[in-house]
Short mmCIF file of C-alpha atoms in Angstrom, two decimals:
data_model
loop_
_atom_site.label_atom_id
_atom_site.label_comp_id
_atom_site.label_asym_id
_atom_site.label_seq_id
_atom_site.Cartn_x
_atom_site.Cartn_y
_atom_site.Cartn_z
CA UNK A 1 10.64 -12.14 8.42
CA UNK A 2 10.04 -11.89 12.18
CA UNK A 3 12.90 -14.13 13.07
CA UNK A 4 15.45 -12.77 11.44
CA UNK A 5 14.48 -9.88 11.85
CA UNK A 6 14.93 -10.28 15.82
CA UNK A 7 18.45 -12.25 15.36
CA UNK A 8 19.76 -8.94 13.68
CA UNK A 9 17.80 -6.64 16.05
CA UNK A 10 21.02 -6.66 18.18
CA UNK A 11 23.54 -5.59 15.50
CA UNK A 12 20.78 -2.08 14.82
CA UNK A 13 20.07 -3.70 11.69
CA UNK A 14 16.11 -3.40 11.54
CA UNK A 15 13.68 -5.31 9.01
CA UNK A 16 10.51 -4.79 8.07
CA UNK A 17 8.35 -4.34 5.07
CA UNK A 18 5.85 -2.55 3.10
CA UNK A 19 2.79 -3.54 1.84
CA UNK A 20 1.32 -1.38 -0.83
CA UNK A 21 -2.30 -0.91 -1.56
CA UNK A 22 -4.09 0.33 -4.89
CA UNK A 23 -2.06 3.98 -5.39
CA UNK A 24 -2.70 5.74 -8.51
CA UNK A 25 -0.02 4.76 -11.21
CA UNK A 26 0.11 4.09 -14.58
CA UNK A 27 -0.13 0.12 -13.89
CA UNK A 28 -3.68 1.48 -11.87
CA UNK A 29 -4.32 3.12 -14.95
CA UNK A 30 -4.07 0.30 -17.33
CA UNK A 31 -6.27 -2.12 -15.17
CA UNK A 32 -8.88 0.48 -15.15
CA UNK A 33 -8.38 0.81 -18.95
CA UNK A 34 -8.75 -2.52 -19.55
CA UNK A 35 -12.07 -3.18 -16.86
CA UNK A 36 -13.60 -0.34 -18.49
CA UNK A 37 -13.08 -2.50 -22.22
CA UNK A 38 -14.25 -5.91 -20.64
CA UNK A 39 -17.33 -4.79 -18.87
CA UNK A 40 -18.05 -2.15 -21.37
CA UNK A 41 -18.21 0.77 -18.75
CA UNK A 42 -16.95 4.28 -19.05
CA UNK A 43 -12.89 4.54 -16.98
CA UNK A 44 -15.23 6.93 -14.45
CA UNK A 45 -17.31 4.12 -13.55
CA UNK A 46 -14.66 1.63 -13.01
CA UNK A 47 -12.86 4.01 -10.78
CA UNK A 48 -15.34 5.20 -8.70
CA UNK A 49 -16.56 1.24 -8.30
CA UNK A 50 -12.64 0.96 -7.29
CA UNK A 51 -12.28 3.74 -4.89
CA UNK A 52 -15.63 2.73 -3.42
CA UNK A 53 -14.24 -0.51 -1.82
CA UNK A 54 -12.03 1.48 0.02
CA UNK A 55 -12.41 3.08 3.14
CA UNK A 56 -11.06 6.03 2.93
CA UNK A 57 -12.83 6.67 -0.68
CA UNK A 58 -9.72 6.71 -2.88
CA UNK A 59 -6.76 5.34 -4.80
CA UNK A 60 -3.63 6.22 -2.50
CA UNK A 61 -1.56 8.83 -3.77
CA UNK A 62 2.78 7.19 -4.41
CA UNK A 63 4.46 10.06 -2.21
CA UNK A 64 2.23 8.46 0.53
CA UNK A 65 3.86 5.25 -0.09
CA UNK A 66 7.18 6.89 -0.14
CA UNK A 67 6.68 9.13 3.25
CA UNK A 68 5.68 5.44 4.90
CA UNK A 69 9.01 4.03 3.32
CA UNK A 70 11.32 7.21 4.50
CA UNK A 71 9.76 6.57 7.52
CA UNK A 72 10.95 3.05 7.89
CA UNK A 73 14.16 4.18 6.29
CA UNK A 74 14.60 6.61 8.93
CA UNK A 75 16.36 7.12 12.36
CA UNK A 76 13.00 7.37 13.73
CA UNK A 77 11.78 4.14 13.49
CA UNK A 78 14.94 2.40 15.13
CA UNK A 79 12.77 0.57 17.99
CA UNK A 80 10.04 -0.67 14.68
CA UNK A 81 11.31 -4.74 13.94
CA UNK A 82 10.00 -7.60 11.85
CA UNK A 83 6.63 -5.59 11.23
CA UNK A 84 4.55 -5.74 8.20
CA UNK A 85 3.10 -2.81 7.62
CA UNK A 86 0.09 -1.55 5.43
CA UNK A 87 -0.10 1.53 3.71
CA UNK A 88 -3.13 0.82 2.05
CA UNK A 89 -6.00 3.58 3.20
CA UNK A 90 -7.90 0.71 5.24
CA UNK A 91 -8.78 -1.98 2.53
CA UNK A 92 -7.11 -5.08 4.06
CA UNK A 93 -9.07 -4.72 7.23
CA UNK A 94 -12.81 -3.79 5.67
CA UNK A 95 -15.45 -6.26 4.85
CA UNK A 96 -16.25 -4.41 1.82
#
């Protein structure tokens, strides 16, 4: 992406990208569902062992997601090119 996103730089066209973490949908939901039936745990205990590898203790919340992609979307990150950029409360970077 970095390339061309610097050979378009010039024309004020800007890429860059998103990459989503574990945010509390109904797809979230279903994998939880289904853990739960596999390892024969309660849905509690499969989401709090899910939000524990996180840092920041949860499953994101979506408008979080979509305030990170109005941001890209918006006048204000005009100088922001061929980034990658996590919006995933810290679990890319942890050990845990």
């Amino acid at each position: 992406m970095g390339g061309i996103a610097r050979q378009v730089a010039r024309h004020n066209v800007t890429i860059n990208g998103l990459l989503p973490g574990q945010f509390n949908t109904d797809r979230i939901e279903g994998l939880i569902d289904n853990t739960a039936r596999q390892q024969n745990k309660s849905r509690e205990d499969v989401r709090a062992e899910l939000e524990a590898r996180n840092p920041s203790g949860r499953l994101g919340h979506i408008d979080e997601f979509g305030f990170a992609c109005a941001f890209i979307c918006s006048a204000h990150s005009g100088y922001l090119v061929g980034q990658n950029i996590l919006v995933d409360g810290g679990s890319f970077n942890s050990n845990g």
